[in-house]
PDB file of C-alpha atoms in Angstrom:
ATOM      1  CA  UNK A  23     146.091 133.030   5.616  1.00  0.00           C
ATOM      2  CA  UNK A  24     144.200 136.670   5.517  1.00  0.00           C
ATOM      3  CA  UNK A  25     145.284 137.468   9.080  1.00  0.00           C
ATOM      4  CA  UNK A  26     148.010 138.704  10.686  1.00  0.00           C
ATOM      5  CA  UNK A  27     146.537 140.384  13.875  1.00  0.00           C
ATOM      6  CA  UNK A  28     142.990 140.437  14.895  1.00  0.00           C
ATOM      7  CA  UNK A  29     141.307 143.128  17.635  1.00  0.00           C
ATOM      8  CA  UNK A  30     138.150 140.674  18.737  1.00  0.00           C
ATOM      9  CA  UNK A  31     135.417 143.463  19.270  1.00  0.00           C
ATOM     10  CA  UNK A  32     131.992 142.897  19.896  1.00  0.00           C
ATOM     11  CA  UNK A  33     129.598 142.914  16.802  1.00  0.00           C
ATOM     12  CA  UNK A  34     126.446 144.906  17.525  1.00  0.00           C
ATOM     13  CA  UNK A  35     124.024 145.975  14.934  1.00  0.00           C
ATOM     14  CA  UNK A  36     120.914 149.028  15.387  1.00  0.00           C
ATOM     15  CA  UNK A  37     117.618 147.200  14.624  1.00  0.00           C
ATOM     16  CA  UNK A  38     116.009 150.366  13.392  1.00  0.00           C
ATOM     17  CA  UNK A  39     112.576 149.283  12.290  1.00  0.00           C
ATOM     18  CA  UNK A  40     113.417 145.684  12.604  1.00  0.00           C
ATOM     19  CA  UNK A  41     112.630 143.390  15.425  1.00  0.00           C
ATOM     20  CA  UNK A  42     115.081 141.730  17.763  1.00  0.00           C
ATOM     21  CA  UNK A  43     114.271 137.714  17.569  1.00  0.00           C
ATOM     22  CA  UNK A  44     117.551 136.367  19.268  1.00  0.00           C
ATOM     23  CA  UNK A  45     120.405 137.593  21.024  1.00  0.00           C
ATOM     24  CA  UNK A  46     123.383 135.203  21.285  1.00  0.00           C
ATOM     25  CA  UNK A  47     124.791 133.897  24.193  1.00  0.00           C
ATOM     26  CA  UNK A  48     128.090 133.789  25.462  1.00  0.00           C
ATOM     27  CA  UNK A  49     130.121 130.779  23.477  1.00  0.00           C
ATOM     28  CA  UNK A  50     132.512 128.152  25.409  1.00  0.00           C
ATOM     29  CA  UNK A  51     135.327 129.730  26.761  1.00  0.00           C
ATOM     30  CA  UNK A  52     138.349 129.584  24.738  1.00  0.00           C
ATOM     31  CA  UNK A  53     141.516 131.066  24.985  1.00  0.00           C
ATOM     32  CA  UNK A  54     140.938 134.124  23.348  1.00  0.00           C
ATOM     33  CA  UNK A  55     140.845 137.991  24.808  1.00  0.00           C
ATOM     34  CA  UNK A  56     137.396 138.441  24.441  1.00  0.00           C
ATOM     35  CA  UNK A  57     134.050 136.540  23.556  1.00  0.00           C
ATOM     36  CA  UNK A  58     132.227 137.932  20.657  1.00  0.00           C
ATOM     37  CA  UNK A  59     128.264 138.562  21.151  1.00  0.00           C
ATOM     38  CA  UNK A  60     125.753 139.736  18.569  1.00  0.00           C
ATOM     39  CA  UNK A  61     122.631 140.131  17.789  1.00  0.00           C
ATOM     40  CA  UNK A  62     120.570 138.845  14.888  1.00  0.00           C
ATOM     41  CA  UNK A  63     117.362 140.708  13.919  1.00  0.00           C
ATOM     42  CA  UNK A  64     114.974 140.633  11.071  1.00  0.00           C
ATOM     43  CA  UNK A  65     112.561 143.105  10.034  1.00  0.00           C
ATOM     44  CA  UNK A  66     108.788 143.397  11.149  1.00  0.00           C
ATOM     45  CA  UNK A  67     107.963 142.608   7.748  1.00  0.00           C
ATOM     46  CA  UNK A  68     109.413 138.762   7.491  1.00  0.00           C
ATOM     47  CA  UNK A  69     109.946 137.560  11.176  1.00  0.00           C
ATOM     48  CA  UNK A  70     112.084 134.352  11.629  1.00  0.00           C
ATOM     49  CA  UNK A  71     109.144 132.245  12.734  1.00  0.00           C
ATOM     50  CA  UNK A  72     107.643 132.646   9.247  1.00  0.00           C
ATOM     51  CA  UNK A  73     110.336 131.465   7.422  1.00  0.00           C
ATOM     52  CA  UNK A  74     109.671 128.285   6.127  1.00  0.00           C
ATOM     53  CA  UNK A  75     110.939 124.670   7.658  1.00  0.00           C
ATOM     54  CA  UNK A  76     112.963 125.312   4.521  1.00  0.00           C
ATOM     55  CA  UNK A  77     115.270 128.007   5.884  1.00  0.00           C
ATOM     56  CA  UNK A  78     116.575 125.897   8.948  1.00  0.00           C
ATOM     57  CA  UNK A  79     119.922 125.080   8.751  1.00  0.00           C
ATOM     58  CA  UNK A  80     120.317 121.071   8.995  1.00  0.00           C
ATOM     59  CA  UNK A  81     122.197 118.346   7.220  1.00  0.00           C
ATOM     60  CA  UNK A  82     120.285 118.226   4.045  1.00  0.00           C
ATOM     61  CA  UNK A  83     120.240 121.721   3.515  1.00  0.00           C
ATOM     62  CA  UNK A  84     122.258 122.877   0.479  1.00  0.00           C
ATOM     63  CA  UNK A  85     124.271 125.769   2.256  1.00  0.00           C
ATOM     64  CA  UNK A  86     125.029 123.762   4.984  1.00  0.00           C
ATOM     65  CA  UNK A  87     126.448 120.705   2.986  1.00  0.00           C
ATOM     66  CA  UNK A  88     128.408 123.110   0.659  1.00  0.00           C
ATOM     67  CA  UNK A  89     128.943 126.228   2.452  1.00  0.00           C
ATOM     68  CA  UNK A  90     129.497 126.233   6.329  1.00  0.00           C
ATOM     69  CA  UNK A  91     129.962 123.702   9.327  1.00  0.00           C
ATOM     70  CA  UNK A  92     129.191 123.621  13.251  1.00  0.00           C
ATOM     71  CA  UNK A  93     131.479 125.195  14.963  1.00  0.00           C
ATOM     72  CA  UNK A  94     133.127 126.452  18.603  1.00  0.00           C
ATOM     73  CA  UNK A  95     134.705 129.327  17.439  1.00  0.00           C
ATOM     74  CA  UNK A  96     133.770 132.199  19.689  1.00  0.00           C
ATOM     75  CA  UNK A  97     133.685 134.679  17.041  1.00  0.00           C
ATOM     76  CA  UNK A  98     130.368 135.472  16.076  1.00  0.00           C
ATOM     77  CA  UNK A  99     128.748 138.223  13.719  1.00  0.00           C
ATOM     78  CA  UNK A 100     125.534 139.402  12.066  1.00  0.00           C
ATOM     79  CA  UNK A 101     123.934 137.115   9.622  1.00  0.00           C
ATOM     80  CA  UNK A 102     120.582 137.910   7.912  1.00  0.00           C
ATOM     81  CA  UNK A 103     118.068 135.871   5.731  1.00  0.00           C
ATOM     82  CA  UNK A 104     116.192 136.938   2.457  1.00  0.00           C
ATOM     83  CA  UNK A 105     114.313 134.887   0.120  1.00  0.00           C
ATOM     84  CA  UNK A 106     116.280 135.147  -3.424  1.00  0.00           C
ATOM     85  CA  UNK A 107     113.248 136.766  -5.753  1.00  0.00           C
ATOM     86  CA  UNK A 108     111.335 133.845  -7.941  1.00  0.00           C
ATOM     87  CA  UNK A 109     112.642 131.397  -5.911  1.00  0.00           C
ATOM     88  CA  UNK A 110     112.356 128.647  -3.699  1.00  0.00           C
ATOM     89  CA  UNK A 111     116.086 129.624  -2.479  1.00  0.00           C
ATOM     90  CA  UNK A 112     117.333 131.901   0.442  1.00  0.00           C
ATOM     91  CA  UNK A 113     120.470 134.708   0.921  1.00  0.00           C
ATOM     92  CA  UNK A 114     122.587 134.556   3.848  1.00  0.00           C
ATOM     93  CA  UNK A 115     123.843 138.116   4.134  1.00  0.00           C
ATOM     94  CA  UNK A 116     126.797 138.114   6.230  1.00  0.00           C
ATOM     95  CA  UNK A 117     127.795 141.547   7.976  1.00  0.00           C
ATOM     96  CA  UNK A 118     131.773 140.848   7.813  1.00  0.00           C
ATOM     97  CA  UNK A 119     132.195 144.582   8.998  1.00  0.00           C
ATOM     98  CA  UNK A 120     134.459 143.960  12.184  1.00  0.00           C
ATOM     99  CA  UNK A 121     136.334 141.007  10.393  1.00  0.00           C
ATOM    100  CA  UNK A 122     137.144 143.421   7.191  1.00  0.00           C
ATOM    101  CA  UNK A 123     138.883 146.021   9.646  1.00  0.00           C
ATOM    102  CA  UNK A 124     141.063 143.355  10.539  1.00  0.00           C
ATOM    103  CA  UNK A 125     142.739 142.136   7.100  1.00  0.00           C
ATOM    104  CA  UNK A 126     144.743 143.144   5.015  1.00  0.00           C
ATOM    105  CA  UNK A 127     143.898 144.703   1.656  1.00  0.00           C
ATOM    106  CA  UNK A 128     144.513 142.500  -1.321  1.00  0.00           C
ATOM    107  CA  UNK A 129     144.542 144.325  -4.744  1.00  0.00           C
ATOM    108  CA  UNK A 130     142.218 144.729  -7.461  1.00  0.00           C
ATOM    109  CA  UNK A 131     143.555 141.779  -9.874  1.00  0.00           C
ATOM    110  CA  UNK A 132     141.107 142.889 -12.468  1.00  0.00           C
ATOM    111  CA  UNK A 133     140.003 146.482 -12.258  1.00  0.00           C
ATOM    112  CA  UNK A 134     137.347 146.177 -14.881  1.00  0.00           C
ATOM    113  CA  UNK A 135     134.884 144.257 -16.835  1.00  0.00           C
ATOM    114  CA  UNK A 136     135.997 143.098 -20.293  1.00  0.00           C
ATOM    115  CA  UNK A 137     134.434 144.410 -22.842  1.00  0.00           C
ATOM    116  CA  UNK A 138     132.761 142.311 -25.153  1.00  0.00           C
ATOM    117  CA  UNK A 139     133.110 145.248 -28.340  1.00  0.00           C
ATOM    118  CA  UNK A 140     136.484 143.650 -29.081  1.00  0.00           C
ATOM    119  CA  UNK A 141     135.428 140.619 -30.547  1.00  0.00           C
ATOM    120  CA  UNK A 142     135.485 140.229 -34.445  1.00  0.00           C
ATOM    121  CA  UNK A 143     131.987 140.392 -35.960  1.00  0.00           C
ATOM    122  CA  UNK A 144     130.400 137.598 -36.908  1.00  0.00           C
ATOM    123  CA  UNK A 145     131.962 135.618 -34.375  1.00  0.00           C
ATOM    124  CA  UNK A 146     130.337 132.479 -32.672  1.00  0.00           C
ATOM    125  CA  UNK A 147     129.444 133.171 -28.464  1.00  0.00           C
ATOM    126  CA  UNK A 148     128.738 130.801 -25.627  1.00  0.00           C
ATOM    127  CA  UNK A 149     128.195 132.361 -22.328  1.00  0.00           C
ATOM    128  CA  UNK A 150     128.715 130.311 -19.062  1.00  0.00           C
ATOM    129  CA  UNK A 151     127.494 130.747 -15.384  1.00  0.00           C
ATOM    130  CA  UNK A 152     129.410 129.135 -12.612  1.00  0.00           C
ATOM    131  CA  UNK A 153     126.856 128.352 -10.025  1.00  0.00           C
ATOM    132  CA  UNK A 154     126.887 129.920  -6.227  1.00  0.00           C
ATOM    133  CA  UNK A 155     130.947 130.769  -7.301  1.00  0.00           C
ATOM    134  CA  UNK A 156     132.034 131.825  -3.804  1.00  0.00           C
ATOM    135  CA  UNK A 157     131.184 128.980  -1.929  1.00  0.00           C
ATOM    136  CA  UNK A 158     132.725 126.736  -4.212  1.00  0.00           C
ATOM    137  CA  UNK A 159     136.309 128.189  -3.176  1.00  0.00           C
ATOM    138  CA  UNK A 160     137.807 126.778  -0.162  1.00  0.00           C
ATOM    139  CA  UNK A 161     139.214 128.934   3.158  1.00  0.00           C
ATOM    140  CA  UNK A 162     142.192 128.207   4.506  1.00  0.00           C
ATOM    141  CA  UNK A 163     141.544 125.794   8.227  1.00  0.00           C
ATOM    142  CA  UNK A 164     142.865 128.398  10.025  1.00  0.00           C
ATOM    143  CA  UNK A 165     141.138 131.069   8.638  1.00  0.00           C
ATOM    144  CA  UNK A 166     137.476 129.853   8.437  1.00  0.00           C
ATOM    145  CA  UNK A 167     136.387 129.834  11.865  1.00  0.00           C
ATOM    146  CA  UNK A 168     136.720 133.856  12.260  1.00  0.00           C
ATOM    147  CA  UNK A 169     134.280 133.620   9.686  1.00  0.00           C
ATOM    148  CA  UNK A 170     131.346 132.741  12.777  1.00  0.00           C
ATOM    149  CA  UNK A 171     127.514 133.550  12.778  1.00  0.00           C
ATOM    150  CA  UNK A 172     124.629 132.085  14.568  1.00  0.00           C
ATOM    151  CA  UNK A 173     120.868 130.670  13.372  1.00  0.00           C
ATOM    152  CA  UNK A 174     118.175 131.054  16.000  1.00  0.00           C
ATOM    153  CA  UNK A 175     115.735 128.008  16.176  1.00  0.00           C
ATOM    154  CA  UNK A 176     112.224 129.280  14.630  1.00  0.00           C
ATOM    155  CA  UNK A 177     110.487 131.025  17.668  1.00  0.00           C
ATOM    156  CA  UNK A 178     113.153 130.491  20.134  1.00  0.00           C
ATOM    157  CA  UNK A 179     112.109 126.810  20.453  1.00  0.00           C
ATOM    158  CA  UNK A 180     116.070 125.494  20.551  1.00  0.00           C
ATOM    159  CA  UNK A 181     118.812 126.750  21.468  1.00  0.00           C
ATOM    160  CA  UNK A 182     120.951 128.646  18.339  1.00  0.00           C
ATOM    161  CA  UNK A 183     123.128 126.905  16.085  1.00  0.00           C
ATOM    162  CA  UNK A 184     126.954 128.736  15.701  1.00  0.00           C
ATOM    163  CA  UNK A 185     128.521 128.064  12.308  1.00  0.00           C
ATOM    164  CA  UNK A 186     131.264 128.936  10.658  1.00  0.00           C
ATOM    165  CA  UNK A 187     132.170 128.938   6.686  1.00  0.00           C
ATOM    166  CA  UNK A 188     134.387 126.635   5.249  1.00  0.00           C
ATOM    167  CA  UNK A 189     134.074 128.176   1.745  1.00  0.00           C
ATOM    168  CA  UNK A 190     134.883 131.919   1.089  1.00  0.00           C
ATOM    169  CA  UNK A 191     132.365 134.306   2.440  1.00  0.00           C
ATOM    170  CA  UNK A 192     130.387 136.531   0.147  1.00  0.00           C
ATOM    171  CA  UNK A 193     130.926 140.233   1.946  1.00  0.00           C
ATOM    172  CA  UNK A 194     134.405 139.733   2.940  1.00  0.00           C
ATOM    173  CA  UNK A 195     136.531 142.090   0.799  1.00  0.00           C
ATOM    174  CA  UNK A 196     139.437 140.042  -0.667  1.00  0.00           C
ATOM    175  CA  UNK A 197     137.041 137.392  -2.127  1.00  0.00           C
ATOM    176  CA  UNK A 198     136.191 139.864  -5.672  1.00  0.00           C
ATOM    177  CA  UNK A 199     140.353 139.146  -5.802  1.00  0.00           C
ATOM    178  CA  UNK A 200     140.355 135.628  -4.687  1.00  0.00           C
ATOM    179  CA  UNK A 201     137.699 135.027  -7.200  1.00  0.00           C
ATOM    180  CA  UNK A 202     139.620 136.588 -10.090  1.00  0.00           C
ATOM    181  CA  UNK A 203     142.434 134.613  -9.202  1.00  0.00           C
ATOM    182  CA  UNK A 204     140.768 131.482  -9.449  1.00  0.00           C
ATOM    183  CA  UNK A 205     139.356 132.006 -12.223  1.00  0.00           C
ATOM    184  CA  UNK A 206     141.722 132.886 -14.309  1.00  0.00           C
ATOM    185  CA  UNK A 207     143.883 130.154 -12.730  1.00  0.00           C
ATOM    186  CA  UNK A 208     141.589 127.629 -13.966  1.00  0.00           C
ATOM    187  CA  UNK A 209     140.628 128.038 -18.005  1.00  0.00           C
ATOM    188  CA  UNK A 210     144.786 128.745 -18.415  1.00  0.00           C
ATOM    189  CA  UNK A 211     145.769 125.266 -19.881  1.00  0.00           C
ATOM    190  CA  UNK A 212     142.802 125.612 -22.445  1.00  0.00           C
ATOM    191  CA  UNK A 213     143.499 129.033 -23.515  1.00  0.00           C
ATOM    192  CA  UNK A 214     146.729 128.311 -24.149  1.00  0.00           C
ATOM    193  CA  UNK A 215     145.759 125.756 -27.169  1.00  0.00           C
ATOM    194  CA  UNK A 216     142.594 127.555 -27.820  1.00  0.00           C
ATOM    195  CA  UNK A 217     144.510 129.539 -30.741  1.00  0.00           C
ATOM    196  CA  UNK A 218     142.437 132.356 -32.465  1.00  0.00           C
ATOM    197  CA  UNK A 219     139.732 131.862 -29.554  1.00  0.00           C
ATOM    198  CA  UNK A 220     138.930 133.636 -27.058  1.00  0.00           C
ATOM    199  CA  UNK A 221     137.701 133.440 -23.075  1.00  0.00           C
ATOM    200  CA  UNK A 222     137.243 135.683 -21.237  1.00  0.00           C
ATOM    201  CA  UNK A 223     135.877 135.609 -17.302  1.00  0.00           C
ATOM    202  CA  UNK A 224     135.059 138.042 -15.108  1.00  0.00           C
ATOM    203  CA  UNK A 225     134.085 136.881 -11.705  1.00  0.00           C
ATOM    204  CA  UNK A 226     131.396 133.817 -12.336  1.00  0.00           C
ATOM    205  CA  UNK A 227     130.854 134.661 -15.645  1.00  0.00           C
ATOM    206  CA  UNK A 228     132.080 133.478 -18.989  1.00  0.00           C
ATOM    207  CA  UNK A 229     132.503 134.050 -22.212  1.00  0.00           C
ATOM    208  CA  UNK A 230     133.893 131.853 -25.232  1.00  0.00           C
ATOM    209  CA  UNK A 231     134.529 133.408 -28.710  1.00  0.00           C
ATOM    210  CA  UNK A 232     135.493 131.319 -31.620  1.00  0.00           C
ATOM    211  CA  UNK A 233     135.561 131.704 -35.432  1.00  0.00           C
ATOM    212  CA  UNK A 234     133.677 129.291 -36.549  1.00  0.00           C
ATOM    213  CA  UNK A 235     130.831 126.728 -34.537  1.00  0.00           C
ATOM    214  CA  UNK A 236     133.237 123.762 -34.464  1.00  0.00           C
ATOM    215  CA  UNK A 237     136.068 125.858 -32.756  1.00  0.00           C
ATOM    216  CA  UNK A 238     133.939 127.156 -30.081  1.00  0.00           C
ATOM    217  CA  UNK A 239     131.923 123.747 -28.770  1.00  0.00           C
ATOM    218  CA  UNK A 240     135.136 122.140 -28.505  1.00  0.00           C
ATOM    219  CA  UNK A 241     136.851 124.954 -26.613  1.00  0.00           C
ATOM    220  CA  UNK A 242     133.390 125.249 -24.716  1.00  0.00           C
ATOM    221  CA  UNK A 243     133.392 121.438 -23.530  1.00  0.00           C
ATOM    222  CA  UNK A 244     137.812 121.703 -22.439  1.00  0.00           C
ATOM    223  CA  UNK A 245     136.484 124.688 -20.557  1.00  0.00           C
ATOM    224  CA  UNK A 246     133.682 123.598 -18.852  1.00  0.00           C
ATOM    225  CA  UNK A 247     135.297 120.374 -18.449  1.00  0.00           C
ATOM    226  CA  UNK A 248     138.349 122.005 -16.450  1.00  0.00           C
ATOM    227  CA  UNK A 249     136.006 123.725 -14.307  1.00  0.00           C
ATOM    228  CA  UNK A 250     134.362 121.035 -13.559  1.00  0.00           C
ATOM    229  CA  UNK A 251     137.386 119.015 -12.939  1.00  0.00           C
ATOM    230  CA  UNK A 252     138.422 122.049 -10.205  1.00  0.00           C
ATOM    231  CA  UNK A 253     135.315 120.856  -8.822  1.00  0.00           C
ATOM    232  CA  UNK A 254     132.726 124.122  -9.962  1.00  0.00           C
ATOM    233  CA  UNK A 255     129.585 123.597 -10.932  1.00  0.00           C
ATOM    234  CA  UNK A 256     127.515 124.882 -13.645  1.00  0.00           C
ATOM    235  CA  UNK A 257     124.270 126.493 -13.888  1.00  0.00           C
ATOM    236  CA  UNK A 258     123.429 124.170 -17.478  1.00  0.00           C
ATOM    237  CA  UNK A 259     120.528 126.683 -17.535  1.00  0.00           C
ATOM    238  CA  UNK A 260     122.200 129.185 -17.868  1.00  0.00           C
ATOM    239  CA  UNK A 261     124.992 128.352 -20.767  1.00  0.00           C
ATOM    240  CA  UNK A 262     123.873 130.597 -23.690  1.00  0.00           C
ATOM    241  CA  UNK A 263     124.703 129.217 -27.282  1.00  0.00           C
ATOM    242  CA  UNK A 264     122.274 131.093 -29.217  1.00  0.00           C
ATOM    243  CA  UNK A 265     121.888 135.558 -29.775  1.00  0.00           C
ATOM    244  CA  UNK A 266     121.152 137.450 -28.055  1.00  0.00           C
ATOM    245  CA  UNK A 267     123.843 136.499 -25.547  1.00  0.00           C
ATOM    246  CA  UNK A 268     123.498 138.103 -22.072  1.00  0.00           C
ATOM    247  CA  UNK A 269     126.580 138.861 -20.427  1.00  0.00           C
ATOM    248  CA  UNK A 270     127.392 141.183 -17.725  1.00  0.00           C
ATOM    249  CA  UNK A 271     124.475 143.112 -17.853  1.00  0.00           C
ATOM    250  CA  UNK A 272     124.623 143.347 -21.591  1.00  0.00           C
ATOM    251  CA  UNK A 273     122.779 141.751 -24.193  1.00  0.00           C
ATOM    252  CA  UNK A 274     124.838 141.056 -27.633  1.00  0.00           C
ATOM    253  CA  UNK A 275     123.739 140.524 -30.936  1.00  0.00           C
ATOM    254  CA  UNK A 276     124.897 139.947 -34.223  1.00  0.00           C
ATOM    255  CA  UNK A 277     125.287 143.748 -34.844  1.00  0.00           C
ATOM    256  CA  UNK A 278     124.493 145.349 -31.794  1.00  0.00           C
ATOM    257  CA  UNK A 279     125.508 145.136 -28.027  1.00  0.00           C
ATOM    258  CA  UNK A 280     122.683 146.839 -25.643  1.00  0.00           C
ATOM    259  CA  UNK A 281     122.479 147.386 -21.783  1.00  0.00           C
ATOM    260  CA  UNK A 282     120.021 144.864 -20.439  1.00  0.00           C
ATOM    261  CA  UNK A 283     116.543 146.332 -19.575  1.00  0.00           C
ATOM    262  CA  UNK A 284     115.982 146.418 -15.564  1.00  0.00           C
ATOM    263  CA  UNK A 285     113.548 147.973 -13.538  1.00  0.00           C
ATOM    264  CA  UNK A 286     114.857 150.321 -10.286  1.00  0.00           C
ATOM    265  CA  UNK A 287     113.168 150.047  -6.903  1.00  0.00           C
ATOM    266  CA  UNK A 288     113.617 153.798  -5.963  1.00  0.00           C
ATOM    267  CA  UNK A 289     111.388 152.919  -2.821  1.00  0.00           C
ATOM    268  CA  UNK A 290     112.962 150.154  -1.032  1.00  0.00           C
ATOM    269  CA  UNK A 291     110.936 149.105   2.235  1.00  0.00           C
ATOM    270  CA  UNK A 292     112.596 145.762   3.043  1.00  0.00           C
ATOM    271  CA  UNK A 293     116.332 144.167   2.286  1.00  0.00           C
ATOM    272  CA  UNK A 294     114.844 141.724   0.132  1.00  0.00           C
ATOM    273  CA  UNK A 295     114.046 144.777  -2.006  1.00  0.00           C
ATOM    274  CA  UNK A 296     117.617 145.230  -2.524  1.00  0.00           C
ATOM    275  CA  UNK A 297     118.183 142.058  -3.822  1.00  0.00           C
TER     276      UNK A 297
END
């Protein structure tokens, strides 16, 4: 469990330039102190109502199958919506302000990134990418309904839907530590027999390092084969066999490692510029 004590407080937010769509309504009294309200907003730029069909939350969409379920639970707090950039797939930014006061600080498992420098040269690479890694870890029943927020129907045509997660919640500040754990809970049995090989993880990203190209496929398939087994899946897309590798915002070759080139958005004008 991540709480001891909880002080329920009502969530409000400051739309600034944004535009107040929905406000929620009180939920169905339960015995708690206090009923949580809040408001969910969206800026001028990308109102609700334009959001495609897409975006709704029903029972084929993906976040809803894997991420979240209906719920009574009279918390309740801030959720936004941004399209991810190049594709046909949406954020759900969850302001987890009020709920973070209210736990208990785990520590940093792993304070750092690993560094990729270490490896011997002329080493074979694979680099793997768990997909969506945070909502493929499970909260604790009593936990997940704190974790509230509501939808709004597209222009206030229904009344809102109130959710709750049922996986761990990406702006919550023990899930970076949950995370590690996991992960490194995981690939153990398989790095204990990999011998002279090496993986490394750092949050939901992977890296094998073998000797020689029949070493690292078959520690590549035990580890992607464990994760898969702990029920994670895998972007295939993703899983890098051949240089340069890109890895934590590096890119590695045979005799170089680089940062990775990005562009910064000194002017942002709209979340989704953030992201």
């Amino acid at each position: 469990m991540l709480f001891d004590t909880l002080d329920r407080q009502v969530v409000t937010v400051d739309p600034g330039q944004g535009q107040v769509i929905a406000q929620a309504i009180p939920l169905p009294k339960l015995p708690y102190d206090n009923l949580e309200l809040s408001v969910y907003w969206a800026e001028m730029r990308d109102p609700i109502w334009r959001f495609p069909p897409k975006f709704a939350l029903n029972q084929d969409n993906e976040q809803l199958v894997k991420g979240h379920v209906e719920t009574n639970s009279p918390w309740n707090s801030l959720v936004s919506v941004i399209k991810k950039p190049g594709k046909n797939k949406w954020r759900l930014p969850h302001n987890l302000c009020k709920i973070n006061e209210s736990i208990e600080d785990m520590v940093s498992l792993q304070p750092g990134m690993p560094s990729p420098s270490m490896f011997l040269q002329n080493w074979n690479l694979a680099v793997i990418d768990i997909e969506v890694f945070f909502f493929q870890i499970p909260l604790d029943l009593v936990d997940a309904p704190r974790f509230a927020f509501s939808v709004p129907s597209i222009n206030r045509e229904a009344p809102m839907r109130h959710y709750h997660w049922r996986a761990l919640p990406q702006g919550m500040k023990n899930s970076p530590s949950i995370c590690q754990w996991y992960v490194t809970k995981i690939p153990s049995l398989v790095r204990a027999k990999a011998g002279e090989a090496v993986i490394l993880y750092y949050m939901d990203d992977g890296l094998v390092c073998a000797p020689n190209d029949n070493v690292l496929t078959q520690i590549l398939d035990e580890t992607i084969t464990a994760l898969a087994t702990a029920g994670f899946e895998l972007q295939q897309e993703k899983v890098q066999r051949l240089l340069p590798w890109r890895y934590l915002g590096l890119e590695i070759a045979n005799w170089t490692i680089t940062p990775q080139r990005f562009v910064i958005n000194d002017r942002p004008e709209t979340w989704r510029d953030l992201h």
